[in-house]
mmCIF file of C-alpha atoms and ligand atoms in Angstrom:
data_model
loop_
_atom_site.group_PDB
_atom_site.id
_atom_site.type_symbol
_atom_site.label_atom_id
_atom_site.label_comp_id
_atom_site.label_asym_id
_atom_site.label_seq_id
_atom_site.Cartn_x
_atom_site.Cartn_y
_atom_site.Cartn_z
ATOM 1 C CA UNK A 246 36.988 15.964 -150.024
ATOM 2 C CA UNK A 247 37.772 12.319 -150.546
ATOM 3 C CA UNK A 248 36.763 11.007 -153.947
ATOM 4 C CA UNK A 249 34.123 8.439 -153.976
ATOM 5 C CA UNK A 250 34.732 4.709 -154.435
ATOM 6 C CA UNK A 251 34.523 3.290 -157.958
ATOM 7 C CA UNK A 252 31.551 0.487 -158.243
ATOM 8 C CA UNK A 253 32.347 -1.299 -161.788
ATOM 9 C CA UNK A 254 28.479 -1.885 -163.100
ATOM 10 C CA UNK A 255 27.206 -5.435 -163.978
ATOM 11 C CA UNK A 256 27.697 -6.499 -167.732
ATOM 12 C CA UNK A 257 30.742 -4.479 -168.368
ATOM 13 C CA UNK A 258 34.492 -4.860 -169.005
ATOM 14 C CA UNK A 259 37.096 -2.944 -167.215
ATOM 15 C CA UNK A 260 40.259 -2.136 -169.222
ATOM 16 C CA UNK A 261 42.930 -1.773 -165.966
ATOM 17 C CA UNK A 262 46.394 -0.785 -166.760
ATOM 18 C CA UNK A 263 48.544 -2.584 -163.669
ATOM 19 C CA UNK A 264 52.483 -1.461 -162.323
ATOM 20 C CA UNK A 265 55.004 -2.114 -164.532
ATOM 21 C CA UNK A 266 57.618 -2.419 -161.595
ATOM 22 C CA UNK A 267 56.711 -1.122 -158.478
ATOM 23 C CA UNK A 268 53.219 -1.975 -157.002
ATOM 24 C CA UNK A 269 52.799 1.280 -155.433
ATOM 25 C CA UNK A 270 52.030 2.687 -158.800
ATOM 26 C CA UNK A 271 48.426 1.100 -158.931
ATOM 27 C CA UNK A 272 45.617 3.198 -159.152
ATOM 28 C CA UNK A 273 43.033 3.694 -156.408
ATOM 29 C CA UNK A 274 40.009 3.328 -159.328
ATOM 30 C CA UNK A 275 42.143 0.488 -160.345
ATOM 31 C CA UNK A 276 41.945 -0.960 -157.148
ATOM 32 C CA UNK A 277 38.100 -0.685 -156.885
ATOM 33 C CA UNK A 278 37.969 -2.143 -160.276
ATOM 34 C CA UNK A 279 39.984 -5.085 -159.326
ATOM 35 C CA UNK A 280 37.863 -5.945 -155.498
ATOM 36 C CA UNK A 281 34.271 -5.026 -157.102
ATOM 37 C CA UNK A 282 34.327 -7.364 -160.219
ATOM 38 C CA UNK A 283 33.223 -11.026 -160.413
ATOM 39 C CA UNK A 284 35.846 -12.146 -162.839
ATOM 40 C CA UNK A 285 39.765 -10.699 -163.686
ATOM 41 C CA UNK A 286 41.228 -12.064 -167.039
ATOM 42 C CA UNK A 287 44.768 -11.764 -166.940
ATOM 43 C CA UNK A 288 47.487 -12.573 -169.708
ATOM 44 C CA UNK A 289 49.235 -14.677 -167.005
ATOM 45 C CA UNK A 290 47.372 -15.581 -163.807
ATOM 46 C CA UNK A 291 50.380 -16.348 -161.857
ATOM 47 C CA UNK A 292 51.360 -12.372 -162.208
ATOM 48 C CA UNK A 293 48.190 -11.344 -161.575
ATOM 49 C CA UNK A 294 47.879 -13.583 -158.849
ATOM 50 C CA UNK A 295 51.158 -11.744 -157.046
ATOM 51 C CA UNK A 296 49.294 -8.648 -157.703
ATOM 52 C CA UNK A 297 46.125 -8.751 -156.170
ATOM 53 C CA UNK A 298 47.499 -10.713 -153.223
ATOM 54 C CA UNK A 299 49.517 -7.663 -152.439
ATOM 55 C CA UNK A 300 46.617 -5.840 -151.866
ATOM 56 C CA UNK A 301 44.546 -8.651 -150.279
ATOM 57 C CA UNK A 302 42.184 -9.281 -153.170
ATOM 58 C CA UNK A 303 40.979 -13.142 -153.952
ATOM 59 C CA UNK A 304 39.093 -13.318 -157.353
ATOM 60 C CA UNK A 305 38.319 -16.209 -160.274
ATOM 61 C CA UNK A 306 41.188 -15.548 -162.711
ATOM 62 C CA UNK A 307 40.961 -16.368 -166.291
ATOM 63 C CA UNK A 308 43.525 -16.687 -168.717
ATOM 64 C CA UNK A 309 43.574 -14.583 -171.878
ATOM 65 C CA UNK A 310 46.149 -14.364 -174.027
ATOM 66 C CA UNK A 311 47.726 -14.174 -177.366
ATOM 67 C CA UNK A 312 47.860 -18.425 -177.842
ATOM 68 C CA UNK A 313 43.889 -18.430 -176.628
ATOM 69 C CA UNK A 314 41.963 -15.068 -176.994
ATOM 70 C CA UNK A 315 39.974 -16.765 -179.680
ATOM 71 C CA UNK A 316 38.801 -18.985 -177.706
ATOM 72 C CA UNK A 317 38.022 -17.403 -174.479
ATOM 73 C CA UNK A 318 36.598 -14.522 -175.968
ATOM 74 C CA UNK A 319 32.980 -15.910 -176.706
ATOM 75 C CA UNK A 320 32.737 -17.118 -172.875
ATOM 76 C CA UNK A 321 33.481 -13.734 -171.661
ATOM 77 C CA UNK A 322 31.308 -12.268 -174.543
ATOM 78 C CA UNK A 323 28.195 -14.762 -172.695
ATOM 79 C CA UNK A 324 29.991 -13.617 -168.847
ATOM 80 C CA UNK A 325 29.148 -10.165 -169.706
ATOM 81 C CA UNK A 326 25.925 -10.527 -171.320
ATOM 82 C CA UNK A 327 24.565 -12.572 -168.058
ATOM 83 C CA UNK A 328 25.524 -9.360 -165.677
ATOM 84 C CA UNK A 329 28.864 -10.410 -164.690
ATOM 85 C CA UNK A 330 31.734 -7.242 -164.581
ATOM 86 C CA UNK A 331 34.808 -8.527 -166.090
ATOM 87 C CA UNK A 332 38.401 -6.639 -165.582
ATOM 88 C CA UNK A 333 41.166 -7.526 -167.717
ATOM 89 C CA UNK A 334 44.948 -6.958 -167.363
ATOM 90 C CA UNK A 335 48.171 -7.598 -168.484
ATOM 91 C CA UNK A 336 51.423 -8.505 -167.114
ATOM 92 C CA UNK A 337 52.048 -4.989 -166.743
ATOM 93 C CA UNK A 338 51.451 -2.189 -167.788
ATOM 94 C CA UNK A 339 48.376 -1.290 -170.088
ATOM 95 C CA UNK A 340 46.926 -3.869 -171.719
ATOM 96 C CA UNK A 341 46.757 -3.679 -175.593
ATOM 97 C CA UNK A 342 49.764 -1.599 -175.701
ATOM 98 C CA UNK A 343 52.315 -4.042 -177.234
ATOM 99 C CA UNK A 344 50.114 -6.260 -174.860
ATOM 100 C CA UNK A 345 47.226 -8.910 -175.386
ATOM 101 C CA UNK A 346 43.991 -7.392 -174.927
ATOM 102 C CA UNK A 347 43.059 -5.815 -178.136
ATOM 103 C CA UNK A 348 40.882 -8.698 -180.018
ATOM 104 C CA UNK A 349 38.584 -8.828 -176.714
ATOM 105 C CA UNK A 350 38.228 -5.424 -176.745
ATOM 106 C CA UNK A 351 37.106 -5.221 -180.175
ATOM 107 C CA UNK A 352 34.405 -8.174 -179.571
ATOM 108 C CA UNK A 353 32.732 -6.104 -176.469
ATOM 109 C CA UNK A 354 32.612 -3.353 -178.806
ATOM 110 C CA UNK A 355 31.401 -4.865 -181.460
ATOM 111 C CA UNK A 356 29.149 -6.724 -179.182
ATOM 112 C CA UNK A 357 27.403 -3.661 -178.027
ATOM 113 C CA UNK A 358 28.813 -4.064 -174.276
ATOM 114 C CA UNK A 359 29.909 -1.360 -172.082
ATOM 115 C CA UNK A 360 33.910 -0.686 -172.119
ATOM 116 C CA UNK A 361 35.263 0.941 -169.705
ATOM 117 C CA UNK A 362 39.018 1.918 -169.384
ATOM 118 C CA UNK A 363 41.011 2.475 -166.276
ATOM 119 C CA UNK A 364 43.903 4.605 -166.943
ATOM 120 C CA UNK A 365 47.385 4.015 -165.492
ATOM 121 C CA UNK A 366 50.745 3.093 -165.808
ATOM 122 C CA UNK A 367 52.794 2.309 -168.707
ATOM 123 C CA UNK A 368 56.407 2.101 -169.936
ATOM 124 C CA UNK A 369 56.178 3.779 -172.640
ATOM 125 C CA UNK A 370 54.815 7.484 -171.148
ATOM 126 C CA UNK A 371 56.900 6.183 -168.329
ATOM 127 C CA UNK A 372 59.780 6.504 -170.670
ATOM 128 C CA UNK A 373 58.852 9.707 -172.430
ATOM 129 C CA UNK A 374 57.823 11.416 -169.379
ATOM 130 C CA UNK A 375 61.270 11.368 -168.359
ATOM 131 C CA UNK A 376 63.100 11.763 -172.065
ATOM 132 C CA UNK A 377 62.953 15.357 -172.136
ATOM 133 C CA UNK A 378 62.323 15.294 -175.612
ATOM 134 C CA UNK A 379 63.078 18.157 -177.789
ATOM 135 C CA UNK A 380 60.312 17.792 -180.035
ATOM 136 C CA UNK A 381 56.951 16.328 -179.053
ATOM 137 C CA UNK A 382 56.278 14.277 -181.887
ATOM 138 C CA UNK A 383 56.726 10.683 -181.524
ATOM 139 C CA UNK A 384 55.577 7.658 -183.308
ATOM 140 C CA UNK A 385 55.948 4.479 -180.727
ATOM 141 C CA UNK A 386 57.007 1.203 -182.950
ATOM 142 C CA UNK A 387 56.597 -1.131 -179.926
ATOM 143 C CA UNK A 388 59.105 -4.498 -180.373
ATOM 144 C CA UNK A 389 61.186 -4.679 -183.060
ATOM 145 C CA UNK A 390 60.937 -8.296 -185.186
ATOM 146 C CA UNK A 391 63.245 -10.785 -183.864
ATOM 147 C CA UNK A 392 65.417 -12.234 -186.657
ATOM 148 C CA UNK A 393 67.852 -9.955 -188.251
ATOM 149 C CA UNK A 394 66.465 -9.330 -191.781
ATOM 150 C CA UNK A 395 63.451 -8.049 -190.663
ATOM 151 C CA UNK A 396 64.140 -6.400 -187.727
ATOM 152 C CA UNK A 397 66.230 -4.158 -190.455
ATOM 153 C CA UNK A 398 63.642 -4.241 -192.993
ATOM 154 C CA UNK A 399 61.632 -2.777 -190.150
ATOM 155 C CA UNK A 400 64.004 0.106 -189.126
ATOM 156 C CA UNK A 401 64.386 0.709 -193.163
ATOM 157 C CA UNK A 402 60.948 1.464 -193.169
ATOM 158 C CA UNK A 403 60.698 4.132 -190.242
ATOM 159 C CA UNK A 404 64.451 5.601 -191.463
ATOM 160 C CA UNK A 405 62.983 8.589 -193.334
ATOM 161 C CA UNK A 406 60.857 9.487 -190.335
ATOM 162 C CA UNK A 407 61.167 13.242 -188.818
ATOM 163 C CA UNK A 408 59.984 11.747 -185.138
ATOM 164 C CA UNK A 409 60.950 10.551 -182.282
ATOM 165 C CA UNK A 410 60.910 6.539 -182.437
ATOM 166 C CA UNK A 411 60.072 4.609 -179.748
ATOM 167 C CA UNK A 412 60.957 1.042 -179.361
ATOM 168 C CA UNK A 413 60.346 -1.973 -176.276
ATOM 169 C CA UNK A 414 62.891 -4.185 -176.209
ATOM 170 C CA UNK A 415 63.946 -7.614 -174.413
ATOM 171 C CA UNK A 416 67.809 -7.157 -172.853
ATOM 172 C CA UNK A 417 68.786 -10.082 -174.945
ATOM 173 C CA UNK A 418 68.566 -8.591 -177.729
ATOM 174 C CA UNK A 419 69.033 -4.540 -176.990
ATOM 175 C CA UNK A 420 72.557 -4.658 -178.056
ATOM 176 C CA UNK A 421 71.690 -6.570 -181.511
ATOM 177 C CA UNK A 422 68.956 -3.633 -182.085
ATOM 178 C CA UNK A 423 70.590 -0.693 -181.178
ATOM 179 C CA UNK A 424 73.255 -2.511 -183.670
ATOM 180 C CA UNK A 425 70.824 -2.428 -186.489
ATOM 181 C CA UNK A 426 69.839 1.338 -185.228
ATOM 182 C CA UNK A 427 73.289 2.481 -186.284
ATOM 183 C CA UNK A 428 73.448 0.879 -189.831
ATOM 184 C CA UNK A 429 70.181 1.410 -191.104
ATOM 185 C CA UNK A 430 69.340 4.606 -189.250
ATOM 186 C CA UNK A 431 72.398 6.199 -189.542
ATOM 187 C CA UNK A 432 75.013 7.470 -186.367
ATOM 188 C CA UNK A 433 74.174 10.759 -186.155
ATOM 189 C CA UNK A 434 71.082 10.072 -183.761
ATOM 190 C CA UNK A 435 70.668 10.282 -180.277
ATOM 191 C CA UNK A 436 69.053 7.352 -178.419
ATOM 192 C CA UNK A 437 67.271 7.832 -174.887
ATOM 193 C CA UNK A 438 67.578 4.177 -173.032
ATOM 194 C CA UNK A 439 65.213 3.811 -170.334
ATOM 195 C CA UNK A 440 65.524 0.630 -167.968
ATOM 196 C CA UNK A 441 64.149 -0.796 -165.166
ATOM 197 C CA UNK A 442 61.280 1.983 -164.715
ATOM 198 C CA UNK A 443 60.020 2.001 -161.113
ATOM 199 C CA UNK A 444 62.218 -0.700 -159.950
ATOM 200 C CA UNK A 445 65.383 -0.591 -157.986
ATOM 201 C CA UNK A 446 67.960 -0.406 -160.471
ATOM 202 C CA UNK A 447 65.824 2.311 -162.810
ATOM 203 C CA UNK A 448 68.075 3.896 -165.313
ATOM 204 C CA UNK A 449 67.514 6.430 -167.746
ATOM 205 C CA UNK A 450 70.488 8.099 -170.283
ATOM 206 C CA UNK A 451 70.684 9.990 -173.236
ATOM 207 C CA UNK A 452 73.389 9.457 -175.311
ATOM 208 C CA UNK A 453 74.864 9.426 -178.892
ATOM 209 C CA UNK A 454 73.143 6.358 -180.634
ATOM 210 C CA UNK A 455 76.824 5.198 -181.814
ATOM 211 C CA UNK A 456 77.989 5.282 -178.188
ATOM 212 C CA UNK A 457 75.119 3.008 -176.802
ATOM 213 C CA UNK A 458 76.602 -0.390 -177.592
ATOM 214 C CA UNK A 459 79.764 0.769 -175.928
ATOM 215 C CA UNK A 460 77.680 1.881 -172.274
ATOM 216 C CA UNK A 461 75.735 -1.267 -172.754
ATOM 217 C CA UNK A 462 79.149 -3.641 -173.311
ATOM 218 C CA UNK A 463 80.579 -1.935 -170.199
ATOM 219 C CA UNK A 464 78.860 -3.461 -167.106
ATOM 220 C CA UNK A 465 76.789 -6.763 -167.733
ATOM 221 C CA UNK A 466 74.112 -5.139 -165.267
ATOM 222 C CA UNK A 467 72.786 -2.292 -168.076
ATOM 223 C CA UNK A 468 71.903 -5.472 -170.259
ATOM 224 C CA UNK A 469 69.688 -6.550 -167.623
ATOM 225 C CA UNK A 470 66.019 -5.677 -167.246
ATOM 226 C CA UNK A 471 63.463 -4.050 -169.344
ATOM 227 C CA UNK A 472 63.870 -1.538 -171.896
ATOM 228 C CA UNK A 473 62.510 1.328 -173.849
ATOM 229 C CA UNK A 474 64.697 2.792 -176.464
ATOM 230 C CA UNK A 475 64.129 6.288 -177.851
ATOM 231 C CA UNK A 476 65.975 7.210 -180.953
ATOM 232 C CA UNK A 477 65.906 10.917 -182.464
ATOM 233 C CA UNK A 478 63.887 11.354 -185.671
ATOM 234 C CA UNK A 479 65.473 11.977 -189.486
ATOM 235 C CA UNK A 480 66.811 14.944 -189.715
ATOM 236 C CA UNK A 481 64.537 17.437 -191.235
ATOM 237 C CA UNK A 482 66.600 20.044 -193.047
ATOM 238 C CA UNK A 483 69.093 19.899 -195.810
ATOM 239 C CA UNK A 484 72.527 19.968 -193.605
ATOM 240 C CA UNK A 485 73.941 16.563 -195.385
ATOM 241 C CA UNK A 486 76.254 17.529 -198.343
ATOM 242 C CA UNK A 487 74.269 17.221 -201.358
ATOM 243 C CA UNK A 488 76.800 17.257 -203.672
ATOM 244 C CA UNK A 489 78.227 14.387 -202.445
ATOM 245 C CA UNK A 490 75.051 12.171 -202.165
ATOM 246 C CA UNK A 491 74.405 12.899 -205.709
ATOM 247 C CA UNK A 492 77.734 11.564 -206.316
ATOM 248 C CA UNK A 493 77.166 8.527 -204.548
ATOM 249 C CA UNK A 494 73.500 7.602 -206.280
ATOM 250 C CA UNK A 495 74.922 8.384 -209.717
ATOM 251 C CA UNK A 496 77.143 5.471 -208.786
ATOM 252 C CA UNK A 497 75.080 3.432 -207.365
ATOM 253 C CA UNK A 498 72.596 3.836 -210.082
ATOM 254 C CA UNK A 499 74.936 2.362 -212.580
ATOM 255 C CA UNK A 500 74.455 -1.214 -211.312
ATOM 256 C CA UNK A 501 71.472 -0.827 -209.411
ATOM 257 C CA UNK A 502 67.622 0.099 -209.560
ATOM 258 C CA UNK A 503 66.868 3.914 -208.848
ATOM 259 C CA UNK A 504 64.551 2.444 -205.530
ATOM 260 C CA UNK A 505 67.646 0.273 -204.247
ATOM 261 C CA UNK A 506 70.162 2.730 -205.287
ATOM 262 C CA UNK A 507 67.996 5.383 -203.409
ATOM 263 C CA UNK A 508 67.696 3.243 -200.327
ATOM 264 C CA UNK A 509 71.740 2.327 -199.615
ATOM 265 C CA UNK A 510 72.490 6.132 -200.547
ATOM 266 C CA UNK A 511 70.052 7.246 -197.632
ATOM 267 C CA UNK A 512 72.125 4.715 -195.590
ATOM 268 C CA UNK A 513 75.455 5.983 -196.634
ATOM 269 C CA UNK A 514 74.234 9.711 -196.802
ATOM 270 C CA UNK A 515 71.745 10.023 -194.155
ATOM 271 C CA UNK A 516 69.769 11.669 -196.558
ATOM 272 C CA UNK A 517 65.912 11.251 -196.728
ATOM 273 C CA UNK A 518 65.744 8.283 -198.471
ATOM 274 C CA UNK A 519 62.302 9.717 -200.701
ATOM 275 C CA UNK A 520 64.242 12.306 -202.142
ATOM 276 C CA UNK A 521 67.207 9.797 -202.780
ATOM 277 C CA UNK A 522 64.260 8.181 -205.373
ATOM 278 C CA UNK A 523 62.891 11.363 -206.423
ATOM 279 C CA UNK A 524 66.383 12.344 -207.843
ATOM 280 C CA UNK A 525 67.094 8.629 -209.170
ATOM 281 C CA UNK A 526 63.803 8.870 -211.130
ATOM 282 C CA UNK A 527 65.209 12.463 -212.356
ATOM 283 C CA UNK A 528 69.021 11.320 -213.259
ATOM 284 C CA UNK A 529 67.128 8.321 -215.031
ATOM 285 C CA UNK A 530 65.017 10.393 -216.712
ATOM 286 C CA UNK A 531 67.619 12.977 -218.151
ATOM 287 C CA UNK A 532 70.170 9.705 -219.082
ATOM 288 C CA UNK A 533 67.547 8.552 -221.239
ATOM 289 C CA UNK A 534 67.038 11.842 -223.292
ATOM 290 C CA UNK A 535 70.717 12.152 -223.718
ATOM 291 C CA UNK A 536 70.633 8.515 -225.506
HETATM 292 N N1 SAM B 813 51.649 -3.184 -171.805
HETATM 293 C C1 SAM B 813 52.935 -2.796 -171.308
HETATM 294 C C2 SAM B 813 52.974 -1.262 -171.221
HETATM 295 O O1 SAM B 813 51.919 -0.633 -171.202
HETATM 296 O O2 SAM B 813 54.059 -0.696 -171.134
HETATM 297 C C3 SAM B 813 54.062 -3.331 -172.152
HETATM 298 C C4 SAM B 813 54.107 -4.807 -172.261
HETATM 299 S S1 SAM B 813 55.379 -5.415 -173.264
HETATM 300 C C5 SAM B 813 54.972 -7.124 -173.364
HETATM 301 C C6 SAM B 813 56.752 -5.480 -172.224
HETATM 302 C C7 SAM B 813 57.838 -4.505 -172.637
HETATM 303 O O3 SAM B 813 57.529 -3.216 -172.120
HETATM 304 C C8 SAM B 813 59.211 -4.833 -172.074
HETATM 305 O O4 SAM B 813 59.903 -5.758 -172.911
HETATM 306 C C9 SAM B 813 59.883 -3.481 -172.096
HETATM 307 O O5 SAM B 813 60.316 -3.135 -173.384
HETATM 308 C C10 SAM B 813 58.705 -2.568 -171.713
HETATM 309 N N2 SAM B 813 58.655 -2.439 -170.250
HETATM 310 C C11 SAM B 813 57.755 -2.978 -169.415
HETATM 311 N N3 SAM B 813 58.047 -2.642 -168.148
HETATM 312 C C12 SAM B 813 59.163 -1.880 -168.193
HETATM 313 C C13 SAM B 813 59.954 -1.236 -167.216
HETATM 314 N N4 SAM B 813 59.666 -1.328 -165.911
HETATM 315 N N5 SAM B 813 61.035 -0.520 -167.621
HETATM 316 C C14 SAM B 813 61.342 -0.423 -168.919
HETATM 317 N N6 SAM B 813 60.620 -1.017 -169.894
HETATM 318 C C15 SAM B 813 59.555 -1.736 -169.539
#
């Protein structure tokens, strides 16, 4: 039997995840979506544009994103509300997922309106559907900052993690990050780099996260593209010599606060960086009823 063809309903917004490479990967319900509505607000018209003429599909475009959601928002808000069916997409992908899309969505809802999402592509279950993960626990960080100190701050902050992290990144600055990977989240990591997913030069490797920089440094085409970057969570059992990390935060606590001592000895260690603190706050503790 043949499913039905979708009719999108007067009044309502469509949420319709689009190809992130190759325009085969539309959906059909998708494709309903996109010829039965009266109005398609896209992050950049010009893509979406490309899109539906591949499939022979003329519509009023509006734009809608990050620089002028605010603004457009109440006009769709009154669109909706006077029976029109609204679709909105991204670039690529899902919208909303590292994506505009999110403050509209929140307005309809709050608004009352019906929401309606069309499920479809989208790098990052592109990415893990091909990662082969070991563990299914992930926790997707979407792009890193873009200037140095925060970018690390940011990796700091997920370094004690037992997951899977998942990461979009731009290729001109994939070697930078995966840089800041190794220092702040330590070498012994694996990292799964996904490229180019559904498009012609699609890549997808596994390899030590200390290797990485090398594979990308070796042929100029790997730095091209898109990418996803999937790094192995903190290690969850004791295996790092304690001994030794003890060693190094008694050090390090001599000319340094038991949190900051506790954060460079994760780094150095690869130890958990809350139990770095937990035994600061101890050695502290037990210094000050020997004085
Ligand atoms: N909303 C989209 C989604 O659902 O995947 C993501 C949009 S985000 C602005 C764009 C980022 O997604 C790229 O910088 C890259 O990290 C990732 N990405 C998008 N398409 C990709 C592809 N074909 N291969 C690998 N990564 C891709």
């Amino acid at each position: 039997m043949q499913p039905s063809e979708f009719t999108p309903q007067p009044g309502s917004l469509y949420v319709v995840a689009t190809p992130i490479g190759n325009l085969r990967d539309i959906g059909l319900r998708a494709l309903d979506v996109l010829r039965g509505v009266d109005l398609v607000a896209a992050e950049d018209t010009r893509v979406t544009q490309g899109l539906l003429a591949a499939y022979g599909i003329r519509k009023p475009l509006a734009a809608l994103h990050e620089h002028n959601e605010t603004q457009v928002t109440p006009r769709l808000i009154d669109a909706l509300r006077s029976g029109q069916r609204i679709a909105l997409v991204s670039d690529a992908g899902t919208p909303g997922v590292s994506d505009p899309g999110a403050y509209l969505v929140r307005a309809v809802r709050e608004a009352g309106l019906p929401l309606i999402p069309v499920p479809g592509p989208s790098a990052l279950t592109t990415a893990l559907s091909v990662a082969g993960l070991a563990s299914p626990q992930w926790l997707f960080h979407g792009f890193l900052p873009a200037r140095a100190q925060a970018r690390r701050q940011a990796l700091e902050e997920l370094a004690d993690l037992p997951f899977h992290l998942v990461f979009y990144e731009a290729p001109h600055r994939v070697l930078e990050s995966v840089a800041d990977m190794v220092t702040v989240l330590g070498k012994h990591r694996t990292l799964t780099l996904a490229r180019e997913l559904t498009k012609r030069y699609e890549q997808v490797v596994t390899l030590p996260l200390d290797e990485a920089a090398a594979w990308l440094a070796a042929d100029p085409n790997r730095l091209r593209g898109e990418f996803v970057l999937i790094v192995s969570g903190a290690q969850r059992s004791g295996l790092p010599d304690t001994t030794a990390a003890r060693k190094v935060l008694v050090t390090l606590l001599q000319e340094l606060p038991a949190s900051q001592a506790a954060r460079l000895a994760a780094r150095l260690t690869g130890i958990q960086r809350g139990l770095l603190y937990e035994w600061a706050l101890a050695m502290k503790a037990e210094h000050q009823g020997d004085g």
